[in-house]
mmCIF file of C-alpha atoms in Angstrom:
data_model
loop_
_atom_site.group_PDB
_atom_site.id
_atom_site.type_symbol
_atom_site.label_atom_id
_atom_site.label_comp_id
_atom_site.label_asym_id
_atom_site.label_seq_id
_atom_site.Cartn_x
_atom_site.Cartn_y
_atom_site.Cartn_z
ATOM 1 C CA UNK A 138 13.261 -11.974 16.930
ATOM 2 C CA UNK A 139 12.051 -9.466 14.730
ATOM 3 C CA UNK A 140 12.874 -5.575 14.780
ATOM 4 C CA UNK A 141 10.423 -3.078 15.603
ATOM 5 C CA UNK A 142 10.935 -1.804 11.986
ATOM 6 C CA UNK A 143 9.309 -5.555 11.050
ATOM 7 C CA UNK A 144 6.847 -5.167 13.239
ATOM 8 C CA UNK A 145 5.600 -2.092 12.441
ATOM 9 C CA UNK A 146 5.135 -3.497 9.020
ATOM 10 C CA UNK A 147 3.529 -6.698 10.132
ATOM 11 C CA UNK A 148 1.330 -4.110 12.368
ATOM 12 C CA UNK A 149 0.274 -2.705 9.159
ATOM 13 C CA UNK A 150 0.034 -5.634 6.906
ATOM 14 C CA UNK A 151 -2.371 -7.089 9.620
ATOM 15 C CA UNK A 152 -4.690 -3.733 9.479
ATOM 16 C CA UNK A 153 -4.910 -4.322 5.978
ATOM 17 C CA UNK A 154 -5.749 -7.938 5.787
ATOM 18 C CA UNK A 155 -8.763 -7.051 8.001
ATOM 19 C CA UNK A 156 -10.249 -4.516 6.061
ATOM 20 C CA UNK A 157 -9.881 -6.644 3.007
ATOM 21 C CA UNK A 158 -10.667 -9.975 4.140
ATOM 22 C CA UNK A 159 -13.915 -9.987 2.486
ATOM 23 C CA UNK A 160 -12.566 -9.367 -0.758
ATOM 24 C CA UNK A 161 -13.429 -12.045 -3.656
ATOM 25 C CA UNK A 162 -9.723 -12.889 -5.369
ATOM 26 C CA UNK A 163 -7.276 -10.918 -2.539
ATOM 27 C CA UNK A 164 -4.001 -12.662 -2.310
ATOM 28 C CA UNK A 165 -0.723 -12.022 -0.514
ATOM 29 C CA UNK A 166 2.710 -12.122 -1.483
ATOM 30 C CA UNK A 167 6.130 -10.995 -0.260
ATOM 31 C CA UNK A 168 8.027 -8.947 -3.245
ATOM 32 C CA UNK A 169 10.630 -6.431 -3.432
ATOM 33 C CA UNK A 170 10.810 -6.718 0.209
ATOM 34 C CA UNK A 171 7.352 -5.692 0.577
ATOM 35 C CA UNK A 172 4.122 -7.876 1.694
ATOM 36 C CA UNK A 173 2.077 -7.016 -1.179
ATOM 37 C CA UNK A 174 -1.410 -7.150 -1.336
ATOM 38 C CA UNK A 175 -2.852 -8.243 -5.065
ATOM 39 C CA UNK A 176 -6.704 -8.451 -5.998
ATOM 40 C CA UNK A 177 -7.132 -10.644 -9.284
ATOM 41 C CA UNK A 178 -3.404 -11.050 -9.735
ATOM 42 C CA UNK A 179 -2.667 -6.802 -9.580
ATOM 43 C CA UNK A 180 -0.932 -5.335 -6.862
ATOM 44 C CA UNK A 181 -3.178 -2.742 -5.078
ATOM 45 C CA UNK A 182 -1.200 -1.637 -1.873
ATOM 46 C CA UNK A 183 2.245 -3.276 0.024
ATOM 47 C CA UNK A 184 3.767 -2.822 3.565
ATOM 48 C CA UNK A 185 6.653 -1.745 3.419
ATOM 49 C CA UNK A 186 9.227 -1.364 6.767
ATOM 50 C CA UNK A 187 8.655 1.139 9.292
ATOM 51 C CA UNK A 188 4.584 0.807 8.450
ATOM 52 C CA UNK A 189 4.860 2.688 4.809
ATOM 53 C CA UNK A 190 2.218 2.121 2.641
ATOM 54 C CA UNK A 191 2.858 1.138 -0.907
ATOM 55 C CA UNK A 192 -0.469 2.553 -3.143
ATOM 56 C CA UNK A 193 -0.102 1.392 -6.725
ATOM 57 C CA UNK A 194 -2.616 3.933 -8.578
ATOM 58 C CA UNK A 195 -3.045 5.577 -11.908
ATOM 59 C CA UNK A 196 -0.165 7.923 -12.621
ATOM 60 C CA UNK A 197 -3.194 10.785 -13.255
ATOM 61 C CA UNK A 198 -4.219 9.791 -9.618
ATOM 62 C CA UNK A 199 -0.592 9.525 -8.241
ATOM 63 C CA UNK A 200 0.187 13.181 -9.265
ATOM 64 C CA UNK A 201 -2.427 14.600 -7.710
ATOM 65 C CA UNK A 202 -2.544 12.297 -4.729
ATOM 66 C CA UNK A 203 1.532 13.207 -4.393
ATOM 67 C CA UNK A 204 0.146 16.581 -2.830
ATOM 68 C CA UNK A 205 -1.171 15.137 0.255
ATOM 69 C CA UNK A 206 0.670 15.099 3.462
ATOM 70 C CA UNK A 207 3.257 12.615 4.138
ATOM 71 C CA UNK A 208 2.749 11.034 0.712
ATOM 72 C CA UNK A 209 5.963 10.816 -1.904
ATOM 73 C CA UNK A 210 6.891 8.414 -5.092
ATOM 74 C CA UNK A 211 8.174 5.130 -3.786
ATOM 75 C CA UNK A 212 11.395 4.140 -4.031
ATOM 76 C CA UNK A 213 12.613 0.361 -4.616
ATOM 77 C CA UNK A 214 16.333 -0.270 -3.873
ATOM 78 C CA UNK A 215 18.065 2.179 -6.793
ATOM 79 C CA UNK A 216 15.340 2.665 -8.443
ATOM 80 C CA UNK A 217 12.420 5.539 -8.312
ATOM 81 C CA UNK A 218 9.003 4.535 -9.325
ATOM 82 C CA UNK A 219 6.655 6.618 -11.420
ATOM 83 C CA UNK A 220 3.954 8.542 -9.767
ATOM 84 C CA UNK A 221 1.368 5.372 -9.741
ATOM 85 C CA UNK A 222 3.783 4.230 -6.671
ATOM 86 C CA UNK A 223 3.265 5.387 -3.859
ATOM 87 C CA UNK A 224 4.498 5.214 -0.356
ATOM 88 C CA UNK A 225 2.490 6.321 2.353
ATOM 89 C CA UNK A 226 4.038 7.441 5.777
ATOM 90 C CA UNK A 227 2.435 5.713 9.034
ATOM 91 C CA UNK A 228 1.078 9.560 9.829
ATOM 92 C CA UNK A 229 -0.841 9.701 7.370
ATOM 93 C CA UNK A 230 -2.597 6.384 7.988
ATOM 94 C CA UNK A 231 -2.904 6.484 11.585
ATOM 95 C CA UNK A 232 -6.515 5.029 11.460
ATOM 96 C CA UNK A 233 -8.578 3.050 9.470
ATOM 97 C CA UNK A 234 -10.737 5.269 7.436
ATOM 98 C CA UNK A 235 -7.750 7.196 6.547
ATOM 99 C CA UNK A 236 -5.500 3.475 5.688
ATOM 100 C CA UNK A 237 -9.292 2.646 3.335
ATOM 101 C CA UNK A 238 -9.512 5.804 1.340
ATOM 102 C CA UNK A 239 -5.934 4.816 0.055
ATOM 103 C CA UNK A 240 -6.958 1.037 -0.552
ATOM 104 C CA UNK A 241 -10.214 2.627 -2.422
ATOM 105 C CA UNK A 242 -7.596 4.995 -4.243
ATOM 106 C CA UNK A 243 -5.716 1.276 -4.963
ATOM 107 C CA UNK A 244 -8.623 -0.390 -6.011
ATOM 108 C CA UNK A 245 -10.703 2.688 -8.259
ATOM 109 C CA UNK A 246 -7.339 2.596 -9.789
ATOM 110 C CA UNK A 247 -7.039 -1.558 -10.109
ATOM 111 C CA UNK A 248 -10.730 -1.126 -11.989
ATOM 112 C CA UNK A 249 -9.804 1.783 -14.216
#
């Protein structure tokens, strides 16, 4: 039986696998307790428990994405990321234009 914290992350992780199935060289992998997303071996976004969104972006585009609501610099066990991580609450990607603009912000940042 899994919690409702897992399942809000499987939830999640399920939203994102649909609006990136079509991608040429997606892959999945669990890491750092997060079900990462990769495209071409680079990690664009994770789901982290309790439906957070990991964003891996430039650190020019973290700091200025860091002023939107609900967004702050991830944190993996004892260690804080730099601004290019970033975790996403669930408010702030309630539906699925709002969970694509931060997979776009992922993969602008993946091409950059």
């Amino acid at each position: 039986m899994t919690s409702s914290m897992d399942a809000a992350a499987t939830e999640l992780a399920d939203r994102v696998r649909a609006l990136l199935m079509s991608e040429p060289g997606l892959e999945e992998k669990r890491m750092f307790g997060t079900r990462a997303f990769l495209l071409h071996g680079r990690i664009l976004v994770g789901t982290r428990k309790e439906g957070v969104l990991l964003v891996r972006v430039t650190e020019e585009k973290g700091a200025a994405l860091l002023t939107e609501p609900g967004v702050s610099i991830a944190v993996m066990g004892a260690k804080t990321m730099g601004p290019s991580w970033l975790d996403v609450a669930p408010t702030a990607i309630e539906n699925d234009d709002a969970l694509m603009s931060w997979i776009d912000a992922a993969r602008e940042s993946a091409g950059a």
